[in-house]
Amino acid sequence: VHGRGALGRVVEIIGDLEAPGVDTEIIIRKHGIPDRHSEESIAEATRLGIEIDPKDIEGRTDFRKDVVVTIDGETARDFDDAISVDRLENGNYLLKVHIADVSHYVHEGSALDTEAAERATSVYFPERAVHMFPEELATGLCSLRPHVDRLVQSCVMEIDSRGRVVDATMHDGVIFSHARMTYTEVHEILAGDEAQREKYRELVPHFERMRELFGILNQRRHRRGSIDFDLKEPEIVLDDEGMVEAIIALERNVAHRLIEEFMLVANETVAAFLEANDVPTLYRIHESPDLMKVEQFEEFIATLGYSLAAPPGAVKPRHFQKLVEKLHGKPEERPIATLMLRTMQKARYDTTCLGHFGLAADAYAHFTSPIRRYPDLIVHRTLREFRHGKLSDALYEERVEELPELGRHTSEMERR
């Protein structure tokens, strides 16, 4: 009514601004992050239970005799990737990357699927996480817990001494994880800690093979020009009341790095497989940097005595890589690296395989975490459709029509 002040109604009291966790609640509401799962999706997740149906194992590749382990952080509650590394008679390595088969349980069009597609990703805060799927699923059937059978999608790679994937196969599999390892434990084992090596003496040779293969794969990525920003990320330490106690530099040890390397090669291998077989899917792409931004970056670093040593229009990943190496340990490393990241394009999801500039990879897709990224679930579905001969002409056209919009949505939600 004209002349009357605006009226409002309190719909929710979030809490005192200084109270622990209230700042997170404000951020969640500000960015429209859905932090509660629907009753329908929770019911679907609960109905799945915590044990696999023996019938679901039929027709799958049986990896249960392999020495398979998970390696995660100390506080991790769900484990969605497991690995094993063996040495073949010809001297090559056999790397098996097993990822929880979320797509077996989350069917297209279900409440779980619809909600996950809208969320697109899990969101992580210092003291909590807003998960893409209900906890009942993430910590239940889709968590590769030790000493129980679990369904997986597997990428099996034969890798030679130069780090080249000379053969690869994709599988619907079943595994039996032998151990739930932490990054700290594996690091201590590889650093020679006698107590840890004795505790896990049967697994020590497997971890040493993993370190060997990590070195080979890492060197290959380096040779082709992949850019490695090895900047220490800040880790926020909270006290019992949820208040910030300290902010420390997060250390990435060899265990973190070897898992990262194995996930990278699996993602590349899966992407190349899908591209070679013309399977409509979502790729993770990272395009070449904008020419003007490269020119501006070159002008700035020139004032500090550095250069990319290439004309802006001819800059390749290896030119950025060499600059990163020159900066390592220098006071100006972080500001220049930060500006370098801003010079780059933002990675996104697309149906066209345009490669990944930062990784110097011709093909790249997200395969390794369908429990927290919806595009990974799409990759798993499209892999299965192709492997099982279900990619009919009609389904092919349906995927071609629907996936571009899904790629845009998931990219936008990720940035939000």
Short mmCIF file of C-alpha atoms in Angstrom, two decimals:
data_model
loop_
_atom_site.label_atom_id
_atom_site.label_comp_id
_atom_site.label_asym_id
_atom_site.label_seq_id
_atom_site.Cartn_x
_atom_site.Cartn_y
_atom_site.Cartn_z
CA VAL A 1 0.00 0.00 0.00
CA HIS A 2 1.32 3.45 -0.89
CA GLY A 3 3.04 5.07 2.07
CA ARG A 4 3.31 1.91 4.13
CA GLY A 5 6.70 0.40 4.94
CA ALA A 6 7.68 -2.99 3.55
CA LEU A 7 6.62 -5.98 5.62
CA GLY A 8 8.59 -9.17 6.07
CA ARG A 9 8.31 -12.46 7.89
CA VAL A 10 11.14 -14.39 9.54
CA VAL A 11 11.13 -17.83 7.93
CA GLU A 12 14.28 -19.21 9.54
CA ILE A 13 16.84 -18.22 12.14
CA ILE A 14 20.25 -19.41 11.02
CA GLY A 15 22.04 -18.46 14.23
CA ASP A 16 24.47 -15.97 15.69
CA LEU A 17 26.94 -14.68 13.11
CA GLU A 18 29.87 -15.55 15.39
CA ALA A 19 28.66 -19.09 16.09
CA PRO A 20 30.65 -21.94 14.48
CA GLY A 21 29.13 -23.16 11.21
CA VAL A 22 26.85 -20.17 10.65
CA ASP A 23 29.24 -18.70 8.07
CA THR A 24 29.01 -21.95 6.11
CA GLU A 25 25.20 -21.89 6.29
CA ILE A 26 25.24 -18.33 4.92
CA ILE A 27 27.46 -19.35 1.99
CA ILE A 28 25.21 -22.34 1.24
CA ARG A 29 22.14 -20.10 1.06
CA LYS A 30 23.89 -17.28 -0.79
CA HIS A 31 24.90 -19.62 -3.62
CA GLY A 32 21.72 -21.68 -3.63
CA ILE A 33 23.47 -24.94 -2.75
CA PRO A 34 20.85 -27.60 -1.88
CA ASP A 35 22.02 -29.11 1.41
CA ARG A 36 19.16 -31.50 2.14
CA HIS A 37 18.30 -34.60 0.18
CA SER A 38 14.72 -35.41 -0.68
CA GLU A 39 12.85 -38.11 1.19
CA GLU A 40 12.54 -40.02 -2.10
CA SER A 41 16.27 -40.11 -2.78
CA ILE A 42 17.11 -41.06 0.82
CA ALA A 43 14.53 -43.85 0.63
CA GLU A 44 16.04 -45.13 -2.62
CA ALA A 45 19.53 -45.10 -1.11
CA THR A 46 18.35 -46.84 2.05
CA ARG A 47 16.55 -49.57 0.10
CA LEU A 48 19.81 -50.48 -1.62
CA GLY A 49 21.19 -51.71 1.70
CA ILE A 50 24.88 -52.24 2.49
CA GLU A 51 25.62 -55.63 0.95
CA ILE A 52 25.73 -56.51 -2.73
CA ASP A 53 23.34 -59.04 -4.23
CA PRO A 54 25.26 -62.19 -5.32
CA LYS A 55 23.25 -62.10 -8.57
CA ASP A 56 24.87 -58.77 -9.43
CA ILE A 57 28.28 -60.45 -9.66
CA GLU A 58 27.18 -62.68 -12.55
CA GLY A 59 28.81 -61.71 -15.84
CA ARG A 60 31.38 -59.43 -14.20
CA THR A 61 35.16 -59.70 -14.36
CA ASP A 62 36.31 -61.17 -11.04
CA PHE A 63 39.24 -59.22 -9.57
CA ARG A 64 38.79 -60.58 -6.03
CA LYS A 65 42.05 -62.56 -6.09
CA ASP A 66 44.06 -59.42 -6.87
CA VAL A 67 45.78 -57.52 -4.06
CA VAL A 68 43.62 -54.40 -4.19
CA VAL A 69 43.83 -51.49 -1.73
CA THR A 70 42.28 -48.08 -1.20
CA ILE A 71 44.44 -45.10 -0.20
CA ASP A 72 42.68 -42.03 1.23
CA GLY A 73 42.94 -39.38 3.92
CA GLU A 74 42.70 -40.24 7.62
CA THR A 75 39.22 -38.77 8.00
CA ALA A 76 37.71 -40.19 4.79
CA ARG A 77 34.47 -42.10 5.32
CA ASP A 78 33.74 -43.21 1.76
CA PHE A 79 36.24 -44.83 -0.59
CA ASP A 80 35.39 -44.71 -4.28
CA ASP A 81 38.67 -45.76 -5.90
CA ALA A 82 40.94 -48.77 -5.42
CA ILE A 83 44.11 -49.83 -7.18
CA SER A 84 46.46 -52.72 -7.81
CA VAL A 85 49.81 -52.80 -9.63
CA ASP A 86 51.50 -55.97 -10.89
CA ARG A 87 54.56 -56.68 -13.02
CA LEU A 88 54.12 -58.74 -16.19
CA GLU A 89 56.57 -61.28 -17.61
CA ASN A 90 57.47 -58.88 -20.43
CA GLY A 91 58.58 -56.29 -17.86
CA ASN A 92 55.57 -54.01 -18.30
CA TYR A 93 53.30 -52.93 -15.46
CA LEU A 94 49.64 -53.86 -15.14
CA LEU A 95 47.74 -51.05 -13.45
CA LYS A 96 44.12 -51.66 -12.48
CA VAL A 97 42.04 -48.69 -11.39
CA HIS A 98 38.71 -49.73 -9.88
CA ILE A 99 35.97 -47.15 -9.34
CA ALA A 100 32.77 -47.74 -7.37
CA ASP A 101 30.03 -48.68 -9.83
CA VAL A 102 27.56 -45.98 -8.87
CA SER A 103 25.72 -46.27 -12.20
CA HIS A 104 24.73 -49.85 -11.36
CA TYR A 105 22.65 -48.55 -8.46
CA VAL A 106 21.63 -45.06 -9.62
CA HIS A 107 19.32 -45.55 -12.56
CA GLU A 108 18.59 -42.81 -15.07
CA GLY A 109 15.46 -40.88 -14.14
CA SER A 110 15.35 -42.10 -10.52
CA ALA A 111 15.05 -39.69 -7.59
CA LEU A 112 18.75 -40.20 -6.81
CA ASP A 113 19.70 -39.49 -10.42
CA THR A 114 17.48 -36.44 -10.84
CA GLU A 115 18.77 -34.87 -7.62
CA ALA A 116 22.41 -35.62 -8.45
CA ALA A 117 22.04 -34.15 -11.95
CA GLU A 118 20.70 -30.92 -10.46
CA ARG A 119 23.49 -30.69 -7.86
CA ALA A 120 26.17 -31.75 -10.39
CA THR A 121 28.88 -31.99 -7.73
CA SER A 122 29.58 -32.36 -4.04
CA VAL A 123 30.67 -29.17 -2.26
CA TYR A 124 33.32 -29.22 0.44
CA PHE A 125 33.78 -26.85 3.38
CA PRO A 126 36.42 -26.99 6.16
CA GLU A 127 34.06 -28.61 8.66
CA ARG A 128 31.46 -30.33 6.49
CA ALA A 129 30.51 -31.46 3.01
CA VAL A 130 27.32 -31.11 1.00
CA HIS A 131 27.21 -34.41 -0.85
CA MET A 132 25.79 -35.05 -4.31
CA PHE A 133 24.30 -38.32 -3.06
CA PRO A 134 22.85 -39.20 0.34
CA GLU A 135 25.35 -40.55 2.84
CA GLU A 136 23.47 -43.86 2.89
CA LEU A 137 24.73 -44.50 -0.65
CA ALA A 138 28.18 -42.91 -0.42
CA THR A 139 29.19 -44.79 2.74
CA GLY A 140 27.24 -47.95 1.91
CA LEU A 141 27.25 -49.95 -1.32
CA CYS A 142 29.33 -47.38 -3.19
CA SER A 143 32.11 -47.28 -0.62
CA LEU A 144 34.92 -49.73 -1.40
CA ARG A 145 35.35 -50.81 2.19
CA PRO A 146 37.97 -53.44 3.02
CA HIS A 147 37.21 -57.15 3.32
CA VAL A 148 33.85 -57.05 1.53
CA ASP A 149 32.90 -57.60 -2.11
CA ARG A 150 32.11 -54.45 -4.07
CA LEU A 151 30.96 -53.76 -7.64
CA VAL A 152 33.23 -51.54 -9.73
CA GLN A 153 33.92 -50.23 -13.18
CA SER A 154 37.55 -50.95 -13.95
CA CYS A 155 40.17 -49.56 -16.30
CA VAL A 156 42.98 -52.12 -16.76
CA MET A 157 46.13 -50.74 -18.36
CA GLU A 158 49.38 -52.35 -19.51
CA ILE A 159 52.08 -49.69 -19.24
CA ASP A 160 55.60 -49.96 -20.60
CA SER A 161 58.86 -48.63 -19.16
CA ARG A 162 58.34 -45.29 -20.93
CA GLY A 163 54.93 -44.78 -19.33
CA ARG A 164 52.96 -45.51 -22.50
CA VAL A 165 49.64 -47.34 -22.20
CA VAL A 166 50.20 -50.11 -24.75
CA ASP A 167 46.93 -51.92 -24.04
CA ALA A 168 43.77 -51.11 -22.12
CA THR A 169 40.46 -52.81 -21.38
CA MET A 170 37.31 -51.66 -19.61
CA HIS A 171 35.27 -53.92 -17.33
CA ASP A 172 32.25 -54.29 -15.11
CA GLY A 173 34.09 -55.85 -12.20
CA VAL A 174 33.92 -57.06 -8.63
CA ILE A 175 36.73 -56.55 -6.11
CA PHE A 176 37.63 -57.45 -2.54
CA SER A 177 39.75 -54.69 -1.02
CA HIS A 178 42.59 -56.09 1.11
CA ALA A 179 43.23 -52.92 3.10
CA ARG A 180 42.03 -49.38 3.75
CA MET A 181 45.30 -47.44 3.74
CA THR A 182 45.90 -43.79 4.54
CA TYR A 183 48.27 -41.44 2.71
CA THR A 184 50.33 -41.13 5.88
CA GLU A 185 50.74 -44.89 6.28
CA VAL A 186 51.79 -45.44 2.67
CA HIS A 187 54.19 -42.50 2.85
CA GLU A 188 55.77 -43.92 6.01
CA ILE A 189 56.10 -47.36 4.43
CA LEU A 190 57.84 -45.92 1.37
CA ALA A 191 60.02 -43.69 3.58
CA GLY A 192 61.36 -46.81 5.33
CA ASP A 193 59.43 -46.74 8.61
CA GLU A 194 60.26 -50.18 10.07
CA ALA A 195 57.16 -50.47 12.24
CA GLN A 196 54.82 -49.71 9.34
CA ARG A 197 56.74 -51.97 6.96
CA GLU A 198 56.44 -54.81 9.44
CA LYS A 199 52.75 -54.15 10.04
CA TYR A 200 52.01 -54.27 6.29
CA ARG A 201 54.87 -56.55 5.24
CA GLU A 202 52.72 -58.49 2.74
CA LEU A 203 51.71 -55.26 1.02
CA VAL A 204 55.13 -53.55 0.99
CA PRO A 205 56.18 -54.99 -2.43
CA HIS A 206 52.92 -53.71 -3.93
CA PHE A 207 53.49 -50.19 -2.62
CA GLU A 208 57.06 -50.22 -3.92
CA ARG A 209 55.79 -51.22 -7.38
CA MET A 210 53.28 -48.38 -7.17
CA ARG A 211 56.11 -45.93 -6.47
CA GLU A 212 58.10 -47.27 -9.44
CA LEU A 213 55.14 -46.87 -11.79
CA PHE A 214 54.33 -43.44 -10.39
CA GLY A 215 57.85 -42.27 -11.26
CA ILE A 216 57.55 -43.59 -14.82
CA LEU A 217 54.13 -42.02 -15.42
CA ASN A 218 55.13 -38.72 -13.85
CA GLN A 219 58.25 -38.50 -16.02
CA ARG A 220 56.19 -39.17 -19.15
CA ARG A 221 53.77 -36.37 -18.29
CA HIS A 222 56.72 -34.08 -17.65
CA ARG A 223 58.29 -34.94 -21.02
CA ARG A 224 55.17 -33.99 -22.92
CA GLY A 225 54.88 -30.67 -21.06
CA SER A 226 52.14 -31.21 -18.47
CA ILE A 227 51.99 -28.26 -16.06
CA ASP A 228 52.38 -29.21 -12.39
CA PHE A 229 51.50 -26.47 -9.91
CA ASP A 230 52.94 -27.95 -6.74
CA LEU A 231 51.86 -25.07 -4.50
CA LYS A 232 50.98 -25.91 -0.94
CA GLU A 233 47.28 -25.45 -0.32
CA PRO A 234 46.08 -24.01 2.98
CA GLU A 235 44.43 -26.43 5.40
CA ILE A 236 42.10 -25.00 8.03
CA VAL A 237 42.35 -26.72 11.41
CA LEU A 238 39.23 -26.41 13.58
CA ASP A 239 38.98 -26.97 17.33
CA ASP A 240 36.29 -29.01 19.10
CA GLU A 241 33.89 -26.08 18.99
CA GLY A 242 34.34 -25.51 15.26
CA MET A 243 36.48 -22.39 15.59
CA VAL A 244 39.58 -21.87 13.47
CA GLU A 245 42.56 -23.06 15.48
CA ALA A 246 45.24 -22.78 12.80
CA ILE A 247 45.84 -22.48 9.06
CA ILE A 248 48.69 -24.68 7.91
CA ALA A 249 50.28 -25.65 4.59
CA LEU A 250 48.82 -28.94 3.36
CA GLU A 251 51.63 -31.34 2.53
CA ARG A 252 51.32 -33.60 -0.53
CA ASN A 253 53.49 -36.64 0.00
CA VAL A 254 54.38 -39.43 -2.43
CA ALA A 255 51.19 -41.34 -1.57
CA HIS A 256 49.02 -38.39 -2.61
CA ARG A 257 51.01 -38.00 -5.79
CA LEU A 258 50.94 -41.64 -6.88
CA ILE A 259 47.15 -41.87 -6.45
CA GLU A 260 46.78 -38.63 -8.41
CA GLU A 261 49.02 -40.00 -11.18
CA PHE A 262 47.07 -43.27 -11.44
CA MET A 263 43.75 -41.41 -11.61
CA LEU A 264 45.10 -39.10 -14.32
CA VAL A 265 46.24 -41.95 -16.57
CA ALA A 266 42.92 -43.76 -16.06
CA ASN A 267 40.99 -40.62 -17.01
CA GLU A 268 43.09 -40.18 -20.15
CA THR A 269 42.79 -43.83 -21.12
CA VAL A 270 39.01 -43.89 -20.70
CA ALA A 271 38.64 -40.66 -22.69
CA ALA A 272 40.78 -42.02 -25.54
CA PHE A 273 38.72 -45.24 -25.54
CA LEU A 274 35.42 -43.35 -25.76
CA GLU A 275 36.74 -41.00 -28.45
CA ALA A 276 38.15 -43.85 -30.55
CA ASN A 277 34.78 -45.64 -30.45
CA ASP A 278 32.71 -42.51 -31.15
CA VAL A 279 30.72 -42.86 -27.93
CA PRO A 280 28.72 -39.71 -27.07
CA THR A 281 29.80 -38.67 -23.58
CA LEU A 282 31.15 -35.75 -21.54
CA TYR A 283 34.84 -34.90 -21.77
CA ARG A 284 36.79 -32.68 -19.39
CA ILE A 285 38.36 -30.09 -21.65
CA HIS A 286 40.85 -27.29 -21.06
CA GLU A 287 41.40 -25.09 -24.08
CA SER A 288 44.48 -23.09 -25.04
CA PRO A 289 44.78 -19.73 -23.25
CA ASP A 290 43.47 -16.53 -24.80
CA LEU A 291 46.15 -14.79 -26.88
CA MET A 292 45.59 -11.38 -25.26
CA LYS A 293 45.86 -12.81 -21.75
CA VAL A 294 49.13 -14.53 -22.69
CA GLU A 295 50.51 -11.23 -23.99
CA GLN A 296 49.54 -9.45 -20.77
CA PHE A 297 51.05 -12.25 -18.67
CA GLU A 298 54.30 -12.08 -20.66
CA GLU A 299 54.50 -8.31 -20.16
CA PHE A 300 54.07 -8.70 -16.41
CA ILE A 301 56.63 -11.48 -15.86
CA ALA A 302 59.14 -9.64 -18.07
CA THR A 303 59.29 -6.92 -15.40
CA LEU A 304 60.46 -9.63 -12.97
CA GLY A 305 63.06 -11.03 -15.33
CA TYR A 306 61.08 -14.03 -16.64
CA SER A 307 59.66 -15.06 -20.00
CA LEU A 308 57.67 -17.88 -21.57
CA ALA A 309 60.36 -17.94 -24.28
CA ALA A 310 57.82 -18.23 -27.09
CA PRO A 311 55.59 -15.88 -29.11
CA PRO A 312 52.10 -15.62 -27.53
CA GLY A 313 50.49 -17.38 -30.50
CA ALA A 314 52.90 -20.32 -30.27
CA VAL A 315 52.84 -20.96 -26.53
CA LYS A 316 52.57 -24.63 -25.59
CA PRO A 317 52.06 -26.28 -22.18
CA ARG A 318 55.79 -27.01 -21.91
CA HIS A 319 56.57 -23.26 -21.96
CA PHE A 320 54.42 -22.75 -18.86
CA GLN A 321 55.91 -25.91 -17.35
CA LYS A 322 59.48 -24.63 -17.72
CA LEU A 323 58.51 -21.30 -16.15
CA VAL A 324 56.96 -23.12 -13.18
CA GLU A 325 60.22 -25.02 -12.71
CA LYS A 326 62.28 -21.80 -12.79
CA LEU A 327 59.98 -20.26 -10.17
CA HIS A 328 60.08 -23.19 -7.77
CA GLY A 329 61.10 -22.06 -4.29
CA LYS A 330 61.38 -18.39 -5.28
CA PRO A 331 59.52 -15.66 -3.33
CA GLU A 332 57.65 -14.68 -6.49
CA GLU A 333 56.49 -18.26 -7.19
CA ARG A 334 52.98 -17.98 -5.75
CA PRO A 335 51.92 -14.60 -7.22
CA ILE A 336 53.18 -15.52 -10.69
CA ALA A 337 51.62 -18.99 -10.51
CA THR A 338 48.32 -17.42 -9.43
CA LEU A 339 48.41 -15.03 -12.36
CA MET A 340 49.37 -17.92 -14.64
CA LEU A 341 46.23 -19.79 -13.57
CA ARG A 342 44.14 -16.70 -14.35
CA THR A 343 45.76 -16.55 -17.77
CA MET A 344 44.51 -20.06 -18.49
CA GLN A 345 41.00 -20.90 -19.65
CA LYS A 346 38.64 -22.51 -17.14
CA ALA A 347 38.31 -26.25 -17.55
CA ARG A 348 34.79 -27.36 -18.43
CA TYR A 349 32.70 -30.28 -19.64
CA ASP A 350 31.88 -30.72 -23.32
CA THR A 351 30.74 -33.41 -25.72
CA THR A 352 33.66 -32.69 -28.06
CA CYS A 353 37.06 -34.12 -27.17
CA LEU A 354 39.20 -30.98 -27.36
CA GLY A 355 42.01 -32.18 -25.11
CA HIS A 356 43.41 -30.72 -21.91
CA PHE A 357 45.98 -27.92 -22.29
CA GLY A 358 47.21 -27.94 -18.68
CA LEU A 359 47.84 -31.69 -18.72
CA ALA A 360 49.12 -31.63 -22.32
CA ALA A 361 46.65 -34.47 -22.97
CA ASP A 362 44.90 -35.13 -26.28
CA ALA A 363 41.91 -36.69 -24.52
CA TYR A 364 40.67 -36.37 -20.96
CA ALA A 365 37.46 -37.29 -19.12
CA HIS A 366 36.40 -37.58 -15.51
CA PHE A 367 35.98 -41.28 -14.74
CA THR A 368 37.34 -41.68 -11.24
CA SER A 369 34.72 -40.19 -8.88
CA PRO A 370 31.06 -40.72 -9.86
CA ILE A 371 30.02 -40.47 -6.20
CA ARG A 372 30.85 -36.75 -6.13
CA ARG A 373 30.78 -35.56 -9.78
CA TYR A 374 27.83 -36.14 -12.06
CA PRO A 375 29.88 -36.07 -15.32
CA ASP A 376 31.78 -39.13 -14.05
CA LEU A 377 28.46 -40.93 -13.69
CA ILE A 378 27.67 -40.03 -17.32
CA VAL A 379 31.05 -41.44 -18.40
CA HIS A 380 30.31 -44.69 -16.54
CA ARG A 381 26.88 -44.97 -18.14
CA THR A 382 28.13 -44.36 -21.65
CA LEU A 383 31.00 -46.80 -21.16
CA ARG A 384 28.56 -49.50 -20.08
CA GLU A 385 26.13 -48.76 -22.93
CA PHE A 386 28.93 -49.21 -25.43
CA ARG A 387 30.42 -52.32 -23.78
CA HIS A 388 27.06 -54.04 -23.57
CA GLY A 389 26.00 -53.13 -27.10
CA LYS A 390 23.12 -50.98 -25.86
CA LEU A 391 24.10 -47.84 -27.75
CA SER A 392 21.36 -48.12 -30.37
CA ASP A 393 20.88 -45.45 -33.05
CA ALA A 394 17.98 -44.03 -31.05
CA LEU A 395 19.97 -43.86 -27.79
CA TYR A 396 22.97 -42.43 -29.67
CA GLU A 397 20.81 -39.57 -30.98
CA GLU A 398 19.28 -39.06 -27.54
CA ARG A 399 22.72 -38.72 -25.97
CA VAL A 400 23.91 -36.37 -28.70
CA GLU A 401 20.89 -34.14 -28.05
CA GLU A 402 20.87 -34.11 -24.24
CA LEU A 403 24.56 -34.13 -23.25
CA PRO A 404 25.57 -30.61 -24.46
CA GLU A 405 23.09 -28.97 -22.07
CA LEU A 406 24.17 -31.28 -19.26
CA GLY A 407 27.79 -30.30 -19.93
CA ARG A 408 26.89 -26.61 -19.65
CA HIS A 409 24.89 -27.16 -16.47
CA THR A 410 27.56 -29.18 -14.69
CA SER A 411 30.25 -26.64 -15.67
CA GLU A 412 28.14 -23.78 -14.31
CA MET A 413 27.34 -25.60 -11.07
CA GLU A 414 30.99 -26.43 -10.54
CA ARG A 415 31.99 -22.79 -10.89
CA ARG A 416 29.20 -21.67 -8.60
#
